[in-house]
Coordinates of C-alpha atoms in Angstrom, one line a residue:
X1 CA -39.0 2.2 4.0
X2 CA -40.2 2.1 -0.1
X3 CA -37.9 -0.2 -1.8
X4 CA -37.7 1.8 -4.6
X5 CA -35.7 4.4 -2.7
X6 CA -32.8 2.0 -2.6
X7 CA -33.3 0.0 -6.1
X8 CA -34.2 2.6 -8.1
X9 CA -31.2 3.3 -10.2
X10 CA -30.7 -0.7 -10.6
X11 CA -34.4 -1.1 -12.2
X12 CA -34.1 1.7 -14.1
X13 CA -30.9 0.8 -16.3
X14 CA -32.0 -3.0 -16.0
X15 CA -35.0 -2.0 -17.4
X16 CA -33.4 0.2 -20.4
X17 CA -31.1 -2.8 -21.5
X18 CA -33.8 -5.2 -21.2
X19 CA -32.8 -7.3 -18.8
X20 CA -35.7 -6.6 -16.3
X21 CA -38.6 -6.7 -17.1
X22 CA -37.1 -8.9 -20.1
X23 CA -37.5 -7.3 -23.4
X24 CA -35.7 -9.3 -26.1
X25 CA -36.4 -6.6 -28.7
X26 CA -34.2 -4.4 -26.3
X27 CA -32.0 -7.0 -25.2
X28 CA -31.1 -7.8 -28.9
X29 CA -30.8 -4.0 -30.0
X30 CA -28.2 -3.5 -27.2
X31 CA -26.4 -6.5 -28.7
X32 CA -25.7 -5.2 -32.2
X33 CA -24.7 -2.1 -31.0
X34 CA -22.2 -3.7 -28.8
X35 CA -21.2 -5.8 -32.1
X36 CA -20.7 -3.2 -34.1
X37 CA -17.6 -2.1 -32.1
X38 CA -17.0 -5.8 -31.2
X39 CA -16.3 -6.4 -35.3
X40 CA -13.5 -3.8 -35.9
X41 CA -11.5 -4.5 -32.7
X42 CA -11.2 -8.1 -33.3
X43 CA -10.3 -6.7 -37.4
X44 CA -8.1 -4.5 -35.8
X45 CA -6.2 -7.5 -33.1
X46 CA -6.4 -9.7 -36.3
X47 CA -4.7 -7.4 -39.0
X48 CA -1.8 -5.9 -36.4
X49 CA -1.2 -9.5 -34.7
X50 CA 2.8 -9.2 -34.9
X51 CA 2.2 -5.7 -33.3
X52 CA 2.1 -6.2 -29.6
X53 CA 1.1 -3.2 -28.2
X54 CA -2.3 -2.9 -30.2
X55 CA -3.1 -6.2 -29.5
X56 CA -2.9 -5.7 -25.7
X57 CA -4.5 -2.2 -26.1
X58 CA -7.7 -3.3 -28.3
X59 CA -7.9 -6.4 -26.0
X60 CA -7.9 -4.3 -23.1
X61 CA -11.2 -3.0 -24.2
X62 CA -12.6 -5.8 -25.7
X63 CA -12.6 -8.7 -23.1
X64 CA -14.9 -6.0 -20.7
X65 CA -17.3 -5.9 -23.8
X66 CA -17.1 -9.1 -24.3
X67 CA -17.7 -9.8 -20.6
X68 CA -21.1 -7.8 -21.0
X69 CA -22.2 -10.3 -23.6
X70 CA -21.7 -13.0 -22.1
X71 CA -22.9 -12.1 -18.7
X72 CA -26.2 -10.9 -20.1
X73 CA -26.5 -13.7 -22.5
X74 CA -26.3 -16.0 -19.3
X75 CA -29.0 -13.7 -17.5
X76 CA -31.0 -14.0 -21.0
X77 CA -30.5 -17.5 -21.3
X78 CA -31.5 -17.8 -17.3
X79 CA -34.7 -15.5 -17.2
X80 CA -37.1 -17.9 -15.9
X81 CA -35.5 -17.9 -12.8
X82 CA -34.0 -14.5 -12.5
X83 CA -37.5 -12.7 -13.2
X84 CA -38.7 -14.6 -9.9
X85 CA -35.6 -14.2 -8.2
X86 CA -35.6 -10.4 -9.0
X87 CA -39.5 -10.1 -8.4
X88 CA -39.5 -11.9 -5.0
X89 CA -36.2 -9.9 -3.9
X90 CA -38.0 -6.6 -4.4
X91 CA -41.8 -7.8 -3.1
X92 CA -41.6 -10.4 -0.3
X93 CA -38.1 -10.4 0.5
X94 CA -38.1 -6.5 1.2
X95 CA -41.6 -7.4 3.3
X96 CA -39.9 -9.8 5.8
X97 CA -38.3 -6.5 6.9
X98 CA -40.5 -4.0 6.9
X99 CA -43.9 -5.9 8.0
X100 CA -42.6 -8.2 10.3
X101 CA -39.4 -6.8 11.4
X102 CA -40.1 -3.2 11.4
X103 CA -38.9 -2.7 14.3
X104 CA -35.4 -3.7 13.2
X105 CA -35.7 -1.5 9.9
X106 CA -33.0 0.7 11.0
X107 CA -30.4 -2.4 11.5
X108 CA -31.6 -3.6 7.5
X109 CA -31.0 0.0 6.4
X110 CA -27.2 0.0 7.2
X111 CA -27.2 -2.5 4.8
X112 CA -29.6 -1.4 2.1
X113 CA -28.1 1.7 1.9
X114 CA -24.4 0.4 1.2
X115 CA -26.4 -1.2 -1.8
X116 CA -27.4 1.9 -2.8
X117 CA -23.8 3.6 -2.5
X118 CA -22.3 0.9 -3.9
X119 CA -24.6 1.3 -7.4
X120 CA -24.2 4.7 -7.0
X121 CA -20.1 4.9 -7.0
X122 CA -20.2 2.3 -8.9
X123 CA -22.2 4.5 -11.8
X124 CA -19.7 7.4 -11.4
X125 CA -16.7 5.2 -11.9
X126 CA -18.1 4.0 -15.3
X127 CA -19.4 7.4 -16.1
X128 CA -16.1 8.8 -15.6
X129 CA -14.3 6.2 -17.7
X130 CA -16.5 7.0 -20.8
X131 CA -16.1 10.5 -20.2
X132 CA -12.2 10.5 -20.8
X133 CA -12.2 8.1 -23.7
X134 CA -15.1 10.0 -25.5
X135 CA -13.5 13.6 -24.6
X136 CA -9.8 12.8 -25.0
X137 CA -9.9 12.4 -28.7
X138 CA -11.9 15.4 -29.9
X139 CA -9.3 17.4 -27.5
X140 CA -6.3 16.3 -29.3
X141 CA -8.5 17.4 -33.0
X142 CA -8.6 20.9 -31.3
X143 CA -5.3 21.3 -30.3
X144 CA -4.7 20.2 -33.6
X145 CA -6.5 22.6 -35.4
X146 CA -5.1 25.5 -32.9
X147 CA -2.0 24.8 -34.0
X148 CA -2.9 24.4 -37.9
X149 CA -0.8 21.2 -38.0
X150 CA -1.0 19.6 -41.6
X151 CA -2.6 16.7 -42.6
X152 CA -5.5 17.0 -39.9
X153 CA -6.7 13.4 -40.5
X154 CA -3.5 11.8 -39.4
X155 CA -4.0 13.6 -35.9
X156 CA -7.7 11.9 -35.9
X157 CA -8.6 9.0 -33.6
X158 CA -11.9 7.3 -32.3
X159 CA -12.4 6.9 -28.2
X160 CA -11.6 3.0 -28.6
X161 CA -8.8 1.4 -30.6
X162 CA -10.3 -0.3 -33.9
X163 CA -9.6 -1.0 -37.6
X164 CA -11.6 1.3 -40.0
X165 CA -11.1 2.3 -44.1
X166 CA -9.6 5.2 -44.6
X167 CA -12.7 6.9 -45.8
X168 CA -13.6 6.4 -42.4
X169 CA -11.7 9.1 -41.0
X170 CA -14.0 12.3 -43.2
X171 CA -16.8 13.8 -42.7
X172 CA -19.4 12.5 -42.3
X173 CA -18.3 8.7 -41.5
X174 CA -15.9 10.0 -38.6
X175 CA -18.6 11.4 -36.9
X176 CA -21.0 8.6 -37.5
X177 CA -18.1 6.0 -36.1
X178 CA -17.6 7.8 -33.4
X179 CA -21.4 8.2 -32.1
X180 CA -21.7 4.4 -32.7
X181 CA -18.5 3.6 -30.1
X182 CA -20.1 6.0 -27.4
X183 CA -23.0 4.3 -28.1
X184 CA -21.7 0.8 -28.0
X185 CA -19.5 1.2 -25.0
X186 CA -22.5 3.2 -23.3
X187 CA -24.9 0.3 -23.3
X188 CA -22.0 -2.1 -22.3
X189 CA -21.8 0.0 -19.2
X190 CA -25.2 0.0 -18.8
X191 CA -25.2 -3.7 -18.9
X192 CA -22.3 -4.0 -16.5
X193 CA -23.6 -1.6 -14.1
X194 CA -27.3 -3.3 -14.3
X195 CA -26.3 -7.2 -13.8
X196 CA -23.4 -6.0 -11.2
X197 CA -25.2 -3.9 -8.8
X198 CA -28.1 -6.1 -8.7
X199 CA -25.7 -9.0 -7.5
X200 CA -24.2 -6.4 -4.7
X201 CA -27.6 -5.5 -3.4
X202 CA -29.3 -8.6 -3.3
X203 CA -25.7 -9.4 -1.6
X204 CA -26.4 -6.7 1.0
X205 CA -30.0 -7.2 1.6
X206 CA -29.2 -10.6 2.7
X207 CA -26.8 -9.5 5.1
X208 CA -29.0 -6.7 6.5
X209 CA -31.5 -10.3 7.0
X210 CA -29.0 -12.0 9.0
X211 CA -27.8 -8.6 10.7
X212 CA -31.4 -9.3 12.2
X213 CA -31.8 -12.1 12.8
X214 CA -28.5 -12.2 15.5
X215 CA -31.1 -8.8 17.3
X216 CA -34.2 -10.9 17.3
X217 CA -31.7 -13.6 19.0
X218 CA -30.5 -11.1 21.4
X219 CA -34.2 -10.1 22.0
X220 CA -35.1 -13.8 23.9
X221 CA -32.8 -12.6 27.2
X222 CA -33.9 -9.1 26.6
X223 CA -37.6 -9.4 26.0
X224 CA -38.8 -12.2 27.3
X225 CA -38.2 -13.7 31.0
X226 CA -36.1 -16.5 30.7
X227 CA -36.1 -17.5 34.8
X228 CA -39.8 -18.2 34.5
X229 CA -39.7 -19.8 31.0
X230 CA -41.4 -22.9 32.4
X231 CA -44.9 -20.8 32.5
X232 CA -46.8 -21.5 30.0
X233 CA -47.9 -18.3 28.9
X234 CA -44.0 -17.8 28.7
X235 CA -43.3 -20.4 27.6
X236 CA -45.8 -19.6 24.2
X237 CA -44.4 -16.4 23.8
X238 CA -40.9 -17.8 23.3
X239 CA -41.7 -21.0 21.5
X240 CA -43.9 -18.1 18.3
X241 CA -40.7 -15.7 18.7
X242 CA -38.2 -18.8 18.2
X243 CA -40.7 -20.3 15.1
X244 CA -40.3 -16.5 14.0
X245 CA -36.5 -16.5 13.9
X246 CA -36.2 -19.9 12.4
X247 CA -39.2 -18.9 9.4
X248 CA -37.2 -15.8 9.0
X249 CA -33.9 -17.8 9.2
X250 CA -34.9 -20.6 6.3
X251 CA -35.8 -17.9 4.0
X252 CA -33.1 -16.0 4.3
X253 CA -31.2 -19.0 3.4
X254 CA -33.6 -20.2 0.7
X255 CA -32.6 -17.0 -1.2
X256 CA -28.7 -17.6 -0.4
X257 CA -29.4 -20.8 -2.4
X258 CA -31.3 -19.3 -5.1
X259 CA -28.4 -16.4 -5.8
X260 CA -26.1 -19.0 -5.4
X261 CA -27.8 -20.9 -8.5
X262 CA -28.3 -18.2 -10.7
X263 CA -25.4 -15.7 -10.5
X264 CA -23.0 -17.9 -9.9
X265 CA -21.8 -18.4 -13.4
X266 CA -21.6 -14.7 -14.1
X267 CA -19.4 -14.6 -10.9
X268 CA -17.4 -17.1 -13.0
X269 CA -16.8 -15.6 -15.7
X270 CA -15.5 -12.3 -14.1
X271 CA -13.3 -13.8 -12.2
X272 CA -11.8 -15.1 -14.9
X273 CA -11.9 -11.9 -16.7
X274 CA -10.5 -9.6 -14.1
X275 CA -7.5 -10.8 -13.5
X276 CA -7.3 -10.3 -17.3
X277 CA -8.6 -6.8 -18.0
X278 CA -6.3 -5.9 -14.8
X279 CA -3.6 -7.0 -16.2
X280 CA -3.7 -5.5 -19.8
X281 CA -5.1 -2.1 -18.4
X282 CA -2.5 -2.2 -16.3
X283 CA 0.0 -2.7 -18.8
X284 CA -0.8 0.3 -20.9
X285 CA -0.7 2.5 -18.0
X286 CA 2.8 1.4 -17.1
X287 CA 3.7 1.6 -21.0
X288 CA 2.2 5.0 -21.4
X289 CA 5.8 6.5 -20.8
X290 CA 7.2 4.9 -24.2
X291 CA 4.5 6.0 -25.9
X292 CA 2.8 9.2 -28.2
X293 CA -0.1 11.1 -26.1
X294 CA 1.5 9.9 -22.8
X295 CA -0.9 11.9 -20.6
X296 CA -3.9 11.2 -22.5
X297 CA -4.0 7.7 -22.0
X298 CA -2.4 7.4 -18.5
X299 CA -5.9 9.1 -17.5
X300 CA -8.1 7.3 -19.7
X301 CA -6.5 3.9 -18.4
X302 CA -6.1 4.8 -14.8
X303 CA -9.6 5.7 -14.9
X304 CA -10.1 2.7 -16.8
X305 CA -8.4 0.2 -14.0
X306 CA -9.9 1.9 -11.4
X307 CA -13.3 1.0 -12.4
X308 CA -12.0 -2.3 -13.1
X309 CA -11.0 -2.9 -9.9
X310 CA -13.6 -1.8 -7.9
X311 CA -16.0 -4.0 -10.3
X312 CA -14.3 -7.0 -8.5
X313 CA -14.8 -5.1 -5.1
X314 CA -18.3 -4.9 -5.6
X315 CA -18.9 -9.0 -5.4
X316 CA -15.9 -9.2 -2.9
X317 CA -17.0 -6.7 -0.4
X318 CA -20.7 -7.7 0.1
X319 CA -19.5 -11.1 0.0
X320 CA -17.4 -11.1 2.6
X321 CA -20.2 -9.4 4.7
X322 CA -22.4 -12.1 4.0
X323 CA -20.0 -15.2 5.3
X324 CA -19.4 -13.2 8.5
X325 CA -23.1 -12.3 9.1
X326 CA -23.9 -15.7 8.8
X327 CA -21.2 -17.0 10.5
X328 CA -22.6 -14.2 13.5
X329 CA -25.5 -16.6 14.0
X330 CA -24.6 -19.3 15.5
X331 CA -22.1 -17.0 17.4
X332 CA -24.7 -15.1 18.8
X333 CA -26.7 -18.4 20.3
X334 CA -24.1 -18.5 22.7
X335 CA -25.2 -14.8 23.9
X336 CA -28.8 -15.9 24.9
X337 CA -29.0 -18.4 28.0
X338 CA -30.7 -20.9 25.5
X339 CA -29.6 -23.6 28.3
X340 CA -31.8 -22.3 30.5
X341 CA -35.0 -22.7 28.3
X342 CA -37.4 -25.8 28.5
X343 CA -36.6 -29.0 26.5
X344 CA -39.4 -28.2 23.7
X345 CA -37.9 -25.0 22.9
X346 CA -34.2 -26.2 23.4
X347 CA -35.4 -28.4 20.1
X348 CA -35.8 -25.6 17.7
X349 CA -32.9 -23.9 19.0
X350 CA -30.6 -26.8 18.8
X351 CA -32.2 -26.7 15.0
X352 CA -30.9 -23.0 14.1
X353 CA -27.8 -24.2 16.1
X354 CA -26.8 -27.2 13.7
X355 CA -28.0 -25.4 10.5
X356 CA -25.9 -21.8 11.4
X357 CA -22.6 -24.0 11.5
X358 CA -22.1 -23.5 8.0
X359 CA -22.1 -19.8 6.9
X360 CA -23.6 -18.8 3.8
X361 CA -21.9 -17.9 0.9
X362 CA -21.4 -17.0 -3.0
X363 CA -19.1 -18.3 -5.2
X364 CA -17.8 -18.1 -8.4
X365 CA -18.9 -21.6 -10.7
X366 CA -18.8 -23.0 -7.3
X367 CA -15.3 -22.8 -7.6
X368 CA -13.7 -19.7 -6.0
X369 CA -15.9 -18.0 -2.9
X370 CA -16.3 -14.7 -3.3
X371 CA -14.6 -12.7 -0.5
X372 CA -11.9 -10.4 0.3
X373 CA -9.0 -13.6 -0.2
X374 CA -10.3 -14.3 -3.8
X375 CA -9.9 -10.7 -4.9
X376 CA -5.7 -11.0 -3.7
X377 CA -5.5 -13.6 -5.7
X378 CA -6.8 -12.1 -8.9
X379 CA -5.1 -9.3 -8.1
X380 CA -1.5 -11.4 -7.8
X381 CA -2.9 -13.4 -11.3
X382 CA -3.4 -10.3 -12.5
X383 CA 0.6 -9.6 -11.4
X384 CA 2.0 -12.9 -12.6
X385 CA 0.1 -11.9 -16.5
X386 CA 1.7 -8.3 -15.8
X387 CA 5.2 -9.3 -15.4
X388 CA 4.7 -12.2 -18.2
X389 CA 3.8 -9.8 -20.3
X390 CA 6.8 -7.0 -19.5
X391 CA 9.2 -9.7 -19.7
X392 CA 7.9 -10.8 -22.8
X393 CA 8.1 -7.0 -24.0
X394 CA 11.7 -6.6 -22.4
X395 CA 12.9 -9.5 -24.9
X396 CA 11.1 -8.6 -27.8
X397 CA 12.4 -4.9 -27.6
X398 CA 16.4 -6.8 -27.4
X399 CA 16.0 -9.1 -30.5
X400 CA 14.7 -5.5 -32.1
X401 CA 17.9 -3.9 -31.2

């Protein structure tokens, strides 16, 4: 097993953006381009603040670039120990498994791979997103055209909602503008796909540990000869496989403590930021009926949401995983006939016993844990804003009338 078979897509685009190996030159570069769009959206939300419905839509895509920023400026901010975190997760973490537990490899790989399917769907969600914001608008300019409707310009429109001049919308500026917000929204998917899939994997590789450490558990009853553990050439055998497990097992926690330290604030903030987007993306999808270009940006936003919601899945999922493989350990003690073991070996396993009690877990500012629960109740948050803000629109739309 070569670790870069399962990482590969994750180093590459961490690597493009900066973030790993840390480049500040390119870590700053993908910055400004992200301002630039940054700028003219919060123009646009500040100019058209009595007008609800570009408000919610410019904000809709604006907190997710926001979120970028601010998730890579706390991995910037943090780099001392994500480098090592990263650099140990790829070298001597991934060694554990395949040098001293190769024989368990194909247990780890279940695990490593849903890493790697995970980055990969993850990648085609946001790729797909892009595509119908960037493609959408230069449709509608060709439909346009075919039908020789006058006054061309007024028919123009970038990919993302934002406040240009006029002059803006003629060659060549147009065309300018619009590179700039693929470009922009590009590298803020680039970001998000980088820092997010990195937290899944390392998420899933630490299962795939404890995955195997409950067979090298299993293994005392079926490999060694427990009746005639009171031999001492038995007895040795068990006593290095049971210092095994625990080396194995205080690792595997060491690194549940260091992920703990140093992506739980980014866990933070998009919690607090999905139940946000969710809402607002959600919103324009159920608006779209009331609405010019209903069937354009139905697609764009349901694409849009769908991403959104499966970038909560992918901290949810794996952390769920990781509180019931953990939780599997001291579950699986019971399995071996530990009682039947001589008193110096029943004191490391009594040990693993008392430290397995509590499973391991990641959480969100050390406030929410991240598991299946936490994502139903961002997704009823993201309800409660939903209906807020349809109320809201219900009795604004009466005073109107």
């Amino acid at each position: 097993m070569d670790i870069n078979d399962y990482v590969f897509i994750n180093k590459k685009v961490l690597k493009f953006v900066g973030l790993y190996p840390t480049s500040v030159v390119r870590y700053i570069i993908c910055c400004m381009c992200m301002i630039a769009i940054v700028i003219p959206q919060g123009m646009q939300i500040y100019e058209n603040w009595q007008d609800m419905s570009i408000v919610l839509e410019t904000s809709s895509v604006l907190f997710t670039i926001l979120l970028a920023l601010l998730k890579s400026l706390v991995w910037i901010s943090n780099r001392k120990k994500m480098d090592p975190f990263i650099e140990y997760m790829l070298t001597d973490y991934w060694n554990v498994m395949t040098y001293i537990s190769n024989k368990h490899a194909h247990v780890y790989e279940i695990y490593v791979k849903k890493g790697r399917l995970f980055t990969k769907g993850y990648l085609i969600l946001i790729c797909n997103s892009l595509m119908f914001f960037f493609s959408l608008p230069i449709i509608d300019i060709i439909i346009a055209e075919n039908k020789d409707i006058i006054g061309l310009n007024s028919t123009k429109h970038f990919p993302f909602l934002a406040l240009y001049p006029d002059s803006y919308y003629n060659f060549p500026m147009y065309e300018i503008v619009y590179l700039s917000q693929m470009v922009a929204t590009s590298l803020c998917g680039l970001v998000i796909l980088g820092t997010d899939t990195l937290i899944a994997t390392a998420l899933f590789h630490t299962c795939g540990h404890f995955k195997v450490l409950q067979k090298k558990i299993k293994n005392i009853n079926t490999n060694f000869d427990i009746k005639h553990a009171y031999i001492a050439e038995n007895m040795l055998k068990i006593k290095f496989h049971i210092i095994d497990i625990i080396k194995h097992h205080y690792k595997v926690l060491w690194f549940c403590d260091y992920m703990e330290t140093v992506f739980s604030p980014m866990l933070f903030l998009q919690t607090v930021a999905s139940s946000l987007i969710i809402c607002l993306v959600g919103f324009q999808i159920a608006t779209a009926d009331i609405t010019s270009n209903m069937l354009s940006k139905s697609v764009k936003y349901f694409s849009y949401l769908i991403m959104a919601l499966f970038q909560l899945l992918l901290f949810c999922i794996p952390g769920d995983d990781l509180i019931y493989e953990s939780s599997m350990i001291y579950k699986t003690m019971y399995t071996i006939a530990w009682y039947k073991l001589p008193i110096l070996l029943k004191t490391e396993i009594h040990l693993l016993i008392l430290r397995s009690q509590k499973p391991s877990k990641i959480t969100a500012g050390k406030i929410y844990v991240m598991h299946l629960e936490n994502f139903n109740g961002v997704l009823s948050t993201a309800v409660s804003y939903f209906m807020l803000l349809r109320s809201f629109g219900s009795d604004e739309t009466t005073v109107t009338l």
